[in-house]
Tab-separated table of C-alpha atoms in Angstrom:
chain	number	residue	atom	x	y	z
A	21	MET	CA	114.708	104.823	156.442
A	22	ARG	CA	115.573	107.352	153.742
A	23	ILE	CA	119.130	106.318	152.859
A	24	SER	CA	120.251	102.783	152.211
A	25	ILE	CA	122.674	101.686	154.903
A	26	ALA	CA	124.076	98.925	152.712
A	27	SER	CA	124.775	101.232	149.796
A	28	ALA	CA	126.156	103.944	152.051
A	29	ALA	CA	128.647	101.564	153.558
A	30	LEU	CA	129.669	99.770	150.402
A	31	VAL	CA	129.555	102.150	147.470
A	32	GLY	CA	131.001	105.546	146.614
A	33	LEU	CA	133.609	107.178	144.485
A	34	ALA	CA	137.268	106.701	145.266
A	35	SER	CA	138.386	109.362	147.720
A	36	GLN	CA	141.701	111.120	147.814
A	37	VAL	CA	141.394	112.012	151.495
A	38	ALA	CA	142.498	109.944	154.439
A	39	ALA	CA	140.141	107.243	155.604
A	40	ILE	CA	137.218	108.447	157.651
A	41	ASP	CA	134.150	106.324	158.166
A	42	PRO	CA	131.146	107.548	156.166
A	43	LEU	CA	128.015	108.464	158.093
A	44	VAL	CA	124.611	106.983	157.357
A	45	ILE	CA	121.051	107.718	158.382
A	46	LYS	CA	118.683	105.192	159.888
A	47	GLY	CA	115.301	106.537	160.916
A	48	SER	CA	115.788	109.706	162.937
A	49	LYS	CA	119.398	109.055	163.847
A	50	VAL	CA	122.852	109.283	162.261
A	51	PHE	CA	125.414	106.511	162.619
A	52	ASN	CA	129.005	105.701	161.806
A	53	SER	CA	128.644	103.176	158.974
A	54	LYS	CA	131.589	101.062	160.164
A	55	THR	CA	131.312	101.062	163.951
A	56	GLY	CA	127.545	101.437	164.213
A	57	GLU	CA	127.967	104.111	166.878
A	58	GLN	CA	125.442	106.959	166.886
A	59	PHE	CA	126.870	110.226	165.625
A	60	PHE	CA	126.202	113.605	167.193
A	61	ALA	CA	127.480	116.680	165.379
A	62	LYS	CA	129.654	118.807	167.638
A	63	GLY	CA	129.857	121.378	164.929
A	64	ILE	CA	130.617	124.959	164.044
A	65	ASP	CA	129.434	127.153	161.167
A	66	TYR	CA	132.537	127.881	159.123
A	67	GLN	CA	132.808	130.644	156.510
A	68	PRO	CA	136.023	132.623	157.000
A	69	ASP	CA	136.682	135.930	155.238
A	70	ILE	CA	133.217	136.080	153.702
A	71	LEU	CA	133.074	139.877	153.955
A	72	SER	CA	136.528	140.548	152.568
A	73	THR	CA	135.507	140.230	148.921
A	74	ASN	CA	132.499	140.849	146.727
A	75	GLN	CA	132.957	137.476	145.077
A	76	ILE	CA	131.854	134.100	146.366
A	77	ARG	CA	134.362	132.674	148.822
A	78	ASP	CA	135.281	129.014	148.737
A	79	PRO	CA	137.194	128.364	151.945
A	80	LEU	CA	137.599	124.670	151.138
A	81	ALA	CA	139.657	125.510	148.053
A	82	ASP	CA	142.069	127.641	150.103
A	83	LYS	CA	144.822	125.390	151.470
A	84	ALA	CA	146.541	128.210	153.338
A	85	ALA	CA	143.336	129.239	155.103
A	86	CYS	CA	142.533	125.649	156.020
A	87	SER	CA	146.041	125.225	157.430
A	88	ARG	CA	145.527	128.405	159.454
A	89	ASP	CA	142.131	127.357	160.804
A	90	LEU	CA	142.526	123.626	161.400
A	91	PRO	CA	144.498	123.972	164.661
A	92	PHE	CA	141.649	126.071	166.077
A	93	LEU	CA	139.018	123.564	164.952
A	94	LYS	CA	140.937	120.679	166.495
A	95	ASP	CA	141.534	122.605	169.705
A	96	LEU	CA	137.835	123.398	170.006
A	97	GLY	CA	137.033	119.708	169.731
A	98	VAL	CA	134.542	119.955	166.888
A	99	ASN	CA	133.796	116.941	164.704
A	100	ALA	CA	131.808	118.716	161.973
A	101	ILE	CA	131.611	122.027	160.144
A	102	ARG	CA	128.866	123.597	158.107
A	103	VAL	CA	130.134	125.613	155.138
A	104	TYR	CA	127.698	128.083	153.575
A	105	GLN	CA	129.492	129.013	150.374
A	106	THR	CA	131.654	126.832	148.186
A	107	GLU	CA	132.114	126.492	144.432
A	108	PRO	CA	132.281	123.368	142.261
A	109	TYR	CA	135.488	124.721	140.745
A	110	GLY	CA	139.009	124.484	142.066
A	111	ASN	CA	140.696	121.753	144.069
A	112	HIS	CA	139.325	120.828	147.487
A	113	ASP	CA	141.538	117.808	148.121
A	114	ASP	CA	143.936	119.483	150.548
A	115	CYS	CA	141.313	121.015	152.815
A	116	MET	CA	139.058	117.970	152.789
A	117	LYS	CA	142.029	115.740	153.634
A	118	MET	CA	143.053	117.984	156.521
A	119	LEU	CA	139.534	117.858	157.868
A	120	ALA	CA	139.241	114.099	157.413
A	121	ASP	CA	142.571	113.540	159.153
A	122	ALA	CA	141.183	115.523	162.076
A	123	GLY	CA	137.978	113.468	162.124
A	124	ILE	CA	135.858	116.399	160.929
A	125	TYR	CA	132.797	115.891	158.730
A	126	VAL	CA	131.400	118.539	156.373
A	127	MET	CA	127.846	119.752	155.760
A	128	LEU	CA	127.608	121.944	152.661
A	129	ASP	CA	124.992	124.412	151.510
A	130	LEU	CA	124.308	123.857	147.813
A	131	SER	CA	123.218	127.453	147.284
A	132	THR	CA	125.198	130.664	147.181
A	133	PRO	CA	123.785	134.216	147.179
A	134	THR	CA	123.732	134.123	143.372
A	135	GLU	CA	122.806	130.484	142.760
A	136	THR	CA	119.665	130.036	144.813
A	137	ILE	CA	115.880	130.005	144.955
A	138	ILE	CA	114.798	133.614	145.591
A	139	ARG	CA	112.117	133.662	148.258
A	140	ASP	CA	109.960	136.488	146.895
A	141	SER	CA	110.191	135.493	143.226
A	142	PRO	CA	111.051	131.795	143.115
A	143	ALA	CA	112.242	130.193	139.885
A	144	TYR	CA	114.050	126.950	139.155
A	145	ASP	CA	115.739	126.162	135.849
A	146	ALA	CA	118.233	123.695	134.424
A	147	ASN	CA	121.152	126.093	134.950
A	148	LEU	CA	120.533	126.155	138.683
A	149	LEU	CA	120.091	122.396	138.888
A	150	GLY	CA	123.271	121.964	136.843
A	151	TYR	CA	125.190	124.168	139.272
A	152	TYR	CA	124.019	122.047	142.208
A	153	GLN	CA	124.946	118.870	140.348
A	154	ARG	CA	128.457	120.143	139.710
A	155	LYS	CA	128.851	120.919	143.401
A	156	ILE	CA	127.745	117.378	144.231
A	157	ASP	CA	130.318	116.094	141.732
A	158	ALA	CA	133.010	118.211	143.352
A	159	PHE	CA	132.368	117.102	146.927
A	160	GLY	CA	130.679	113.720	146.566
A	161	LYS	CA	134.030	111.927	146.293
A	162	TYR	CA	135.009	112.746	149.871
A	163	ASP	CA	133.963	110.373	152.650
A	164	ASN	CA	133.686	113.243	155.122
A	165	THR	CA	131.030	115.017	153.025
A	166	PHE	CA	128.037	113.820	154.985
A	167	ALA	CA	125.233	116.207	154.003
A	168	PHE	CA	124.034	118.881	151.599
A	169	LEU	CA	121.521	121.616	152.369
A	170	ALA	CA	119.130	122.391	149.505
A	171	GLY	CA	118.194	125.706	151.083
A	172	ASN	CA	118.688	127.923	154.098
A	173	GLU	CA	115.869	130.076	155.456
A	174	VAL	CA	114.379	130.502	151.987
A	175	ALA	CA	110.801	131.045	153.164
A	176	ASN	CA	110.591	133.271	156.231
A	177	ALA	CA	106.985	134.527	156.187
A	178	ALA	CA	103.572	133.235	155.202
A	179	ASN	CA	103.472	135.252	151.984
A	180	ASN	CA	106.621	133.648	150.550
A	181	THR	CA	106.099	130.040	151.584
A	182	ASP	CA	105.381	129.190	147.939
A	183	ALA	CA	109.160	129.240	147.470
A	184	SER	CA	109.276	126.048	149.533
A	185	ALA	CA	107.847	124.077	146.614
A	186	PHE	CA	110.832	125.069	144.483
A	187	VAL	CA	113.307	124.201	147.244
A	188	LYS	CA	111.642	120.839	147.749
A	189	ALA	CA	111.970	120.225	144.005
A	190	VAL	CA	115.709	120.822	144.482
A	191	VAL	CA	115.674	118.229	147.276
A	192	ARG	CA	113.984	115.739	144.961
A	193	ASP	CA	116.284	116.340	142.010
A	194	THR	CA	119.564	116.415	143.930
A	195	LYS	CA	118.625	113.241	145.796
A	196	ALA	CA	117.954	111.571	142.452
A	197	TYR	CA	121.273	112.811	141.094
A	198	ILE	CA	123.195	111.593	144.136
A	199	LYS	CA	121.556	108.186	143.781
A	200	SER	CA	122.416	108.065	140.068
A	201	LYS	CA	126.084	108.604	140.974
A	202	GLY	CA	126.091	105.639	143.345
A	203	LEU	CA	126.454	107.864	146.410
A	204	SER	CA	124.593	108.044	149.712
A	205	ILE	CA	124.842	111.620	150.937
A	206	ALA	CA	121.892	113.162	152.746
A	207	VAL	CA	120.033	116.214	151.432
A	208	GLY	CA	118.163	118.426	153.873
A	209	TYR	CA	116.828	121.899	154.558
A	210	ALA	CA	117.567	124.513	157.246
A	211	THR	CA	114.875	126.855	158.564
A	212	ASN	CA	114.898	130.002	160.684
A	213	ASP	CA	112.102	128.505	162.810
A	214	ASP	CA	109.648	131.362	162.280
A	215	ALA	CA	106.769	130.721	164.683
A	216	SER	CA	104.011	131.658	162.215
A	217	ILE	CA	105.011	128.958	159.712
A	218	ARG	CA	107.031	126.581	161.908
A	219	TRP	CA	104.731	123.568	161.880
A	220	GLN	CA	103.808	123.849	158.208
A	221	MET	CA	107.458	124.182	157.209
A	222	GLN	CA	108.763	121.191	159.097
A	223	THR	CA	105.918	118.928	157.999
A	224	TYR	CA	106.168	120.077	154.368
A	225	PHE	CA	109.750	118.904	154.009
A	226	ASP	CA	108.881	115.536	155.573
A	227	CYS	CA	105.698	114.710	153.662
A	228	GLY	CA	104.860	113.113	150.342
A	229	PRO	CA	106.721	110.447	148.363
A	230	ALA	CA	110.062	109.312	149.793
A	231	GLU	CA	111.990	110.665	146.817
A	232	GLU	CA	110.684	114.175	147.553
A	233	ARG	CA	111.230	114.281	151.289
A	234	ALA	CA	114.249	115.819	152.992
A	235	ASP	CA	116.651	113.308	154.532
A	236	PHE	CA	117.171	115.562	157.555
A	237	TYR	CA	116.026	118.897	158.912
A	238	GLY	CA	118.039	121.813	160.260
A	239	LEU	CA	116.971	124.413	162.789
A	240	ASN	CA	118.609	127.856	163.045
A	241	ASN	CA	117.628	128.936	166.537
A	242	TYR	CA	118.923	131.633	168.895
A	243	GLU	CA	116.342	131.469	171.682
A	244	TRP	CA	118.605	130.371	174.557
A	245	CYS	CA	120.227	133.596	175.749
A	246	GLY	CA	122.489	133.671	178.773
A	247	ASP	CA	122.975	131.676	181.966
A	248	LYS	CA	119.660	132.695	183.506
A	249	ALA	CA	117.656	130.948	180.800
A	250	THR	CA	116.587	127.350	181.393
A	251	PHE	CA	115.559	124.443	179.230
A	252	GLU	CA	111.958	125.528	179.702
A	253	THR	CA	112.222	129.327	179.583
A	254	SER	CA	114.490	129.263	176.536
A	255	GLY	CA	111.865	127.456	174.521
A	256	TYR	CA	114.070	124.408	174.036
A	257	ALA	CA	111.551	122.168	175.799
A	258	ASN	CA	108.921	123.147	173.240
A	259	ILE	CA	111.377	122.672	170.390
A	260	VAL	CA	112.056	119.100	171.492
A	261	LYS	CA	108.321	118.493	171.814
A	262	ASN	CA	107.801	119.696	168.238
A	263	TYR	CA	110.163	117.031	166.907
A	264	THR	CA	109.399	114.146	169.228
A	265	ASP	CA	108.566	110.988	167.246
A	266	TRP	CA	110.041	112.579	164.098
A	267	ASP	CA	111.184	110.104	161.459
A	268	ILE	CA	114.253	111.981	160.182
A	269	PRO	CA	117.298	113.426	161.982
A	270	VAL	CA	117.152	117.015	163.219
A	271	PHE	CA	120.184	119.239	163.781
A	272	MET	CA	120.651	122.655	165.327
A	273	THR	CA	122.251	124.047	162.168
A	274	GLU	CA	122.797	127.402	163.895
A	275	TYR	CA	122.689	128.310	167.586
A	276	GLY	CA	124.428	130.670	169.994
A	277	CYS	CA	122.530	133.794	171.057
A	278	ASN	CA	124.886	136.730	171.681
A	279	ALA	CA	122.441	139.169	173.279
A	280	ILE	CA	124.267	138.570	176.576
A	281	ARG	CA	128.055	138.717	176.374
A	282	PRO	CA	130.398	137.073	176.810
A	283	ARG	CA	128.612	133.950	175.669
A	284	THR	CA	128.976	130.960	178.002
A	285	PHE	CA	126.942	128.543	175.860
A	286	PRO	CA	124.754	126.898	178.515
A	287	GLU	CA	122.598	125.442	175.723
A	288	VAL	CA	125.436	123.089	174.771
A	289	ALA	CA	124.829	121.007	177.887
A	290	ALA	CA	121.173	120.666	176.931
A	291	ILE	CA	121.736	119.848	173.255
A	292	TYR	CA	123.942	116.874	174.158
A	293	SER	CA	121.970	115.724	177.208
A	294	ASN	CA	119.318	113.015	177.345
A	295	LYS	CA	116.720	115.791	177.189
A	296	MET	CA	117.539	116.253	173.522
A	297	THR	CA	119.701	113.435	172.181
A	298	ASP	CA	116.762	111.173	171.449
A	299	THR	CA	115.412	113.885	169.123
A	300	PHE	CA	118.391	115.981	167.974
A	301	SER	CA	121.624	114.768	166.382
A	302	GLY	CA	123.725	117.624	167.737
A	303	GLY	CA	124.317	121.049	166.297
A	304	PHE	CA	126.557	123.748	164.832
A	305	VAL	CA	127.421	126.827	166.838
A	306	TYR	CA	127.356	130.147	164.998
A	307	GLU	CA	130.103	130.868	164.059
A	308	TYR	CA	133.825	130.369	163.510
A	309	VAL	CA	135.020	133.734	162.200
A	310	GLU	CA	134.417	137.049	163.926
A	311	GLU	CA	132.374	139.504	161.857
A	312	PRO	CA	130.674	142.809	162.715
A	313	ASN	CA	127.741	140.848	164.163
A	314	LYS	CA	130.045	139.604	166.964
A	315	TYR	CA	129.257	135.883	166.769
A	316	GLY	CA	132.763	134.677	165.930
A	317	LEU	CA	135.066	132.516	168.007
A	318	VAL	CA	138.194	133.419	166.023
A	319	LYS	CA	139.402	136.733	164.633
A	320	ILE	CA	141.081	136.334	161.270
A	321	SER	CA	143.803	138.652	160.003
A	322	GLY	CA	145.477	137.414	156.849
A	323	SER	CA	147.376	134.230	157.596
A	324	SER	CA	146.829	134.334	161.338
A	325	GLY	CA	143.960	134.019	163.768
A	326	SER	CA	143.318	134.873	167.397
A	327	LYS	CA	140.726	133.783	169.922
A	328	THR	CA	137.759	135.954	170.848
A	329	GLU	CA	136.333	136.094	174.362
A	330	ASP	CA	133.808	133.388	173.415
A	331	TYR	CA	136.386	130.856	172.236
A	332	ASP	CA	137.418	129.241	175.515
A	333	ASN	CA	133.856	129.325	176.828
A	334	PHE	CA	132.610	127.281	173.889
A	335	LYS	CA	135.600	124.931	174.092
A	336	LYS	CA	134.892	124.335	177.781
A	337	ALA	CA	131.172	123.779	177.195
A	338	LEU	CA	131.804	121.297	174.373
A	339	ALA	CA	134.459	119.392	176.298
A	340	ALA	CA	132.047	118.874	179.172
A	341	VAL	CA	129.480	116.920	177.144
A	342	ASN	CA	129.510	113.252	176.225
A	343	PRO	CA	126.240	112.393	174.491
A	344	LYS	CA	125.000	108.832	174.854
A	345	GLY	CA	123.437	107.208	171.829
A	346	VAL	CA	122.311	103.806	170.684
A	347	LYS	CA	123.947	101.195	168.486
A	348	MET	CA	122.666	101.059	164.932
A	349	SER	CA	122.154	97.302	165.183
A	350	SER	CA	119.838	97.619	168.175
A	351	TYR	CA	117.865	100.635	166.929
A	352	SER	CA	114.428	100.171	165.379
A	353	PRO	CA	113.016	103.385	163.893
A	354	SER	CA	109.548	104.270	165.123
A	355	GLY	CA	109.137	107.834	163.931
A	356	LYS	CA	106.053	108.999	162.096
A	357	GLU	CA	105.933	110.376	158.567
A	358	GLN	CA	104.120	113.679	158.257
A	359	SER	CA	101.066	114.808	156.336
A	360	CYS	CA	101.493	117.739	153.968
A	361	PRO	CA	100.055	121.037	155.264
A	362	ASP	CA	96.887	122.367	153.664
A	363	ILE	CA	96.856	125.595	151.702
A	364	SER	CA	95.826	128.410	154.040
A	365	ASN	CA	96.502	132.033	154.881
A	366	ASP	CA	99.711	130.845	156.538
A	367	TRP	CA	100.839	128.382	153.879
A	368	ILE	CA	100.776	128.751	150.087
A	369	ALA	CA	102.979	125.881	148.853
A	370	SER	CA	101.218	122.989	147.158
A	371	SER	CA	102.447	119.454	147.681
A	372	THR	CA	102.644	119.267	143.878
A	373	LEU	CA	106.190	120.290	143.025
A	374	PRO	CA	107.665	121.986	139.950
A	375	PRO	CA	108.865	119.491	137.344
A	376	THR	CA	112.537	118.667	136.971
A	377	PRO	CA	113.927	121.354	134.631
A	378	SER	CA	115.254	120.112	131.320
A	379	ASN	CA	117.585	121.853	128.906
A	380	ALA	CA	116.495	119.427	126.204
A	381	THR	CA	112.872	120.525	126.554
A	382	CYS	CA	113.755	124.219	126.519
A	383	ASP	CA	116.186	123.901	123.612
A	384	CYS	CA	113.525	122.045	121.650
A	385	MET	CA	110.991	124.765	122.377
A	386	MET	CA	113.389	127.453	121.183
A	387	LYS	CA	113.838	125.601	117.881
A	388	SER	CA	110.101	125.885	117.268
A	389	LEU	CA	109.928	129.684	117.632
A	390	SER	CA	109.731	132.265	114.867
A	391	CYS	CA	110.304	135.318	117.078
A	392	VAL	CA	113.116	135.254	119.614
A	393	SER	CA	115.310	137.577	121.633
A	394	LYS	CA	118.331	139.015	119.880
A	395	LEU	CA	120.399	138.193	122.951
A	396	ASP	CA	122.316	134.925	123.099
A	397	ALA	CA	122.644	135.071	126.868
A	398	VAL	CA	121.346	137.020	129.819
A	399	PRO	CA	123.576	140.050	130.559
A	400	THR	CA	125.911	139.799	133.534
A	401	SER	CA	126.762	143.402	134.409
A	402	ASP	CA	124.537	145.067	136.985
A	403	SER	CA	123.476	147.918	134.697
A	404	GLU	CA	122.712	145.663	131.729
A	405	LEU	CA	120.935	143.162	133.930
A	406	LYS	CA	118.710	145.868	135.370
A	407	THR	CA	117.757	147.037	131.890
A	408	PHE	CA	117.178	143.444	130.809
A	409	GLY	CA	114.888	142.794	133.776
A	410	GLU	CA	112.867	145.925	133.102
A	411	THR	CA	112.534	145.087	129.394
A	412	VAL	CA	111.543	141.493	129.983
A	413	GLY	CA	109.143	142.446	132.757
A	414	SER	CA	107.466	144.962	130.461
A	415	ILE	CA	107.092	142.357	127.706
A	416	PHE	CA	105.544	139.841	130.075
A	417	GLY	CA	103.219	142.460	131.504
A	418	THR	CA	102.035	143.610	128.068
A	419	VAL	CA	101.703	140.269	126.306
A	420	CYS	CA	100.466	138.137	129.182
A	421	GLY	CA	97.693	140.614	129.875
A	422	THR	CA	96.237	139.600	126.508
A	423	ILE	CA	97.539	136.091	125.787
A	424	ASP	CA	97.554	133.036	128.040
A	425	CYS	CA	101.156	132.609	129.213
A	426	GLY	CA	100.457	129.502	131.253
A	427	ASP	CA	103.086	127.464	129.415
A	428	VAL	CA	105.883	129.610	130.870
A	429	SER	CA	104.311	130.379	134.256
A	430	ALA	CA	104.547	128.635	137.621
A	431	ASN	CA	102.050	128.782	140.468
A	432	ALA	CA	103.223	126.881	143.522
A	433	LYS	CA	100.043	127.657	145.443
A	434	SER	CA	97.817	125.882	142.931
A	435	GLY	CA	100.505	123.376	141.993
A	436	LYS	CA	100.217	124.268	138.310
A	437	TYR	CA	103.411	124.599	136.330
A	438	GLY	CA	103.668	125.363	132.636
A	439	LYS	CA	105.586	122.929	130.474
A	440	TYR	CA	108.267	125.585	129.948
A	441	SER	CA	108.181	127.129	133.409
A	442	GLY	CA	111.556	125.517	134.117
A	443	CYS	CA	113.240	127.306	131.222
A	444	ASN	CA	115.474	130.276	131.856
A	445	ALA	CA	114.321	133.882	131.587
A	446	LEU	CA	115.638	134.405	128.064
A	447	GLN	CA	113.913	131.286	126.774
A	448	ARG	CA	110.636	132.139	128.454
A	449	VAL	CA	110.524	135.695	127.183
A	450	SER	CA	111.253	134.393	123.688
A	451	TRP	CA	108.228	132.098	124.014
A	452	VAL	CA	106.118	135.088	125.087
A	453	MET	CA	107.250	137.236	122.170
A	454	ASP	CA	106.658	134.383	119.727
A	455	ALA	CA	103.157	133.895	121.106
A	456	TRP	CA	102.427	137.565	120.454
A	457	TYR	CA	103.948	137.405	116.971
A	458	LYS	CA	101.766	134.439	116.060
A	459	ASN	CA	98.702	136.026	117.645
A	460	GLU	CA	99.275	139.068	115.429
A	461	ARG	CA	99.774	136.742	112.442
A	462	GLY	CA	103.251	138.040	111.790
A	463	VAL	CA	102.299	141.574	110.822
A	464	ASP	CA	105.163	144.035	110.456
A	465	GLY	CA	106.508	145.202	113.794
A	466	SER	CA	104.899	142.422	115.850
A	467	CYS	CA	108.320	140.867	116.436
A	468	ASP	CA	110.279	143.939	117.374
A	469	PHE	CA	109.624	144.863	120.996
A	470	ASP	CA	111.712	148.029	120.723
A	471	GLY	CA	114.557	146.197	119.039
A	472	PHE	CA	114.734	143.407	121.623
A	473	ALA	CA	113.433	140.647	119.296
A	474	THR	CA	114.072	139.368	115.807
A	475	VAL	CA	112.324	137.064	113.338
A	476	THR	CA	113.995	133.712	112.732
A	477	SER	CA	113.292	130.558	110.752
A	478	PRO	CA	112.235	127.764	113.125
A	479	GLU	CA	113.992	124.438	112.876
A	480	LEU	CA	110.886	122.584	114.039
A	481	SER	CA	107.386	122.926	112.697
A	482	SER	CA	105.873	122.665	116.196
A	483	ASP	CA	106.770	122.100	119.831
A	484	SER	CA	104.461	119.092	120.183
A	485	LYS	CA	107.255	116.707	121.145
A	486	CYS	CA	109.339	119.079	123.241
A	487	SER	CA	107.812	118.038	126.548
A	488	ASP	CA	109.019	114.498	125.903
A	489	GLN	CA	112.645	115.605	125.666
A	490	LYS	CA	114.704	114.743	128.722
A	491	ASP	CA	118.259	115.570	129.696
A	492	SER	CA	120.716	112.685	129.810
A	493	ASN	CA	121.355	113.363	133.494
A	494	SER	CA	118.050	111.700	134.336
A	495	ALA	CA	119.643	108.371	133.424
A	496	ASP	CA	123.418	108.622	133.572
A	497	GLY	CA	124.029	111.516	135.938
A	498	SER	CA	125.530	113.976	133.467
A	499	SER	CA	125.205	117.671	134.166
A	500	SER	CA	121.845	119.292	133.565
A	501	GLY	CA	123.250	122.819	133.232
A	502	SER	CA	123.780	124.217	129.769
A	503	ASN	CA	127.177	125.535	130.869
A	504	SER	CA	128.523	122.093	131.666
A	505	ASP	CA	132.225	123.022	131.377
A	506	SER	CA	133.292	123.746	134.948
A	507	SER	CA	136.916	124.515	134.118
A	508	GLU	CA	136.461	128.259	134.589
A	509	ASN	CA	135.479	130.195	137.683
A	510	THR	CA	134.841	133.795	136.701
A	511	THR	CA	132.114	136.209	137.603
A	512	SER	CA	131.093	136.294	133.960
A	513	GLY	CA	130.935	132.501	133.713
A	514	ALA	CA	128.316	129.895	134.483
A	515	ALA	CA	127.567	131.081	137.992
A	516	SER	CA	126.715	134.601	136.887
A	517	VAL	CA	124.557	133.360	134.045
A	518	VAL	CA	122.599	131.366	136.576
A	519	ALA	CA	122.348	134.365	138.875
A	520	SER	CA	121.227	136.627	136.067
A	521	SER	CA	118.561	134.203	134.947
A	522	VAL	CA	117.184	133.954	138.441
A	523	LEU	CA	117.193	137.711	138.984
A	524	ALA	CA	115.518	138.302	135.659
A	525	ALA	CA	112.915	135.705	136.531
A	526	ALA	CA	112.218	137.691	139.688
A	527	ALA	CA	111.305	140.724	137.616
A	528	LEU	CA	108.987	138.617	135.487
A	529	ALA	CA	107.237	136.894	138.340
A	530	ALA	CA	106.176	140.179	139.874
A	531	LEU	CA	104.104	140.897	136.801
A	532	LEU	CA	102.470	137.489	136.429
C-alpha cells in the first residue's frame, strides 16, 4: 500500500468546499475513505477554451466557466474530471465547491507547457519543483482533489526515455512534499502507451524504493475504434493482461478514438465490466470541449455551450454501466512490485534519479564564484531568450570541450548527476564561466565571453560546504522555488522564469 489509509481519512487541511469523502488507495484499487466502497472514475478530460488564448488557461479559477459547464458534467453523469492546465494563483474555491457539490473529483496535471520536463532536453531545478509545490498548496486543501500527475507522455520514443528519470524525481519530491503537509493525495504518471517502450515505462514508474514509485499509473489509449471492434481486436484484452497482478491502480487517463464518427463509445462497457474492473479503476474520456481535432462533447461559445453529436452517445454509454467492486475492509492486496528495466537500446533511464534540487545549494555555489553572468535573471521575451540560449550553448560548447563540466551536467542513462546539475541555466553557465576563468588564472579577458560575464568578489572562499545546504522545504514544507511569492500571475513572473530556465537548459544539453 502506497498511501496511508488512516492518514488519508483523518488528516488534511481545512477545506472550504462542501463535504465530499476523500478517496484513498489500497493496493491496486481506489476506495471512498468513509464508506469503504471501491471507486471507479467515470471521468472526462476537461480543459475548456485552451486554444482561445496564448496564455495558460486555468479553468478552475473561472467561476463563470464552471457555472456554464457544470450542468453538462452533471447531465453526463461523470464523477471525475482530469484538468491539464491550472495555475497555483487565483481563487479556485468556487469551482472546486461546485464540483464537490456535484460529487465530482479532480485529477490535476502538475505540469503546463511552460513548466515541465522537456523530453528531448530534460532538466529539473528548484524553480520547477517550487512551481509544483505551489500548485499542491493551491489544490491540496480540497477534499475532491484526489490525484496529481507528475507528467503526461513525456517520453514517447526510446531515444528520449532518459527524461523519465527526471519525471520520476518529480514523483519522489512531490510525494515527499505532500507528506510533509500532512496530506494524502496520490501522485502518478500518464503515458501514451507507445509499444516500443510500453513495458519498460510501466515497470520503471513502479520499481525501486516506495518513496520513488508512482502511486498510480495512467494510460492514454485510443485503440478501440468503432462498433466493429471487440475486446480482443481492439487490443484491450492485451492491455488488461499487461496490468494483471499490478500493485497500483491503473486508469484510462484518455480514451475515445474518433476515427469512426459519430463515436458510440463501445469501449465504455468494457472498461466498467468485470473484464477490466479488477485491473482498471475506470477512465477519462477525451474530451469535454470541442476543438479542431473533433474529440469534444460540448461546443463552447462564450458563456454558453451546446452538445456535439457525441454527447448523448457518451451519456448513454456511461449510464448503462454499473461497475462492481469490493469493499476496502475485505480486500487484501496481492499485486506484485516491479523490477526496474535494464539499460538497453530501448531504454536509457537509470534507476538512479536526479537529486532533489536545492536553491540553498545553488545560491551557495554562486557566492563562491569570481566570474558570473551579468544577467540577474533569464530573459523572458522570445527574442531575448533565443539569444540567451545561443550564447549559453556556445559557452558550454567551448568551455566544456576543454574543462570537465561534470558538476553542472546530468546523465540519466549512467545515473550520474553533478552536484549543481539541479541549478538553473543562469547559475550553471556562471559555474562554467568561472571554471574557465580559474583555469586561465584570471588573465585579462578570460571573464568576458563577449560581454556576457563580469568579474565579482566571491563571498565564500570555496564551495566545499555548498552540497550540504538544503532548502527548508525538506523539513517544513516551505516552497523550494526562488520566486516563492505567488501573489502575481503574469507572463513575466515566476512561471516564465521557470519556462525560460528550462528552455535555456535545452540548448545547453544539446551540446553536452
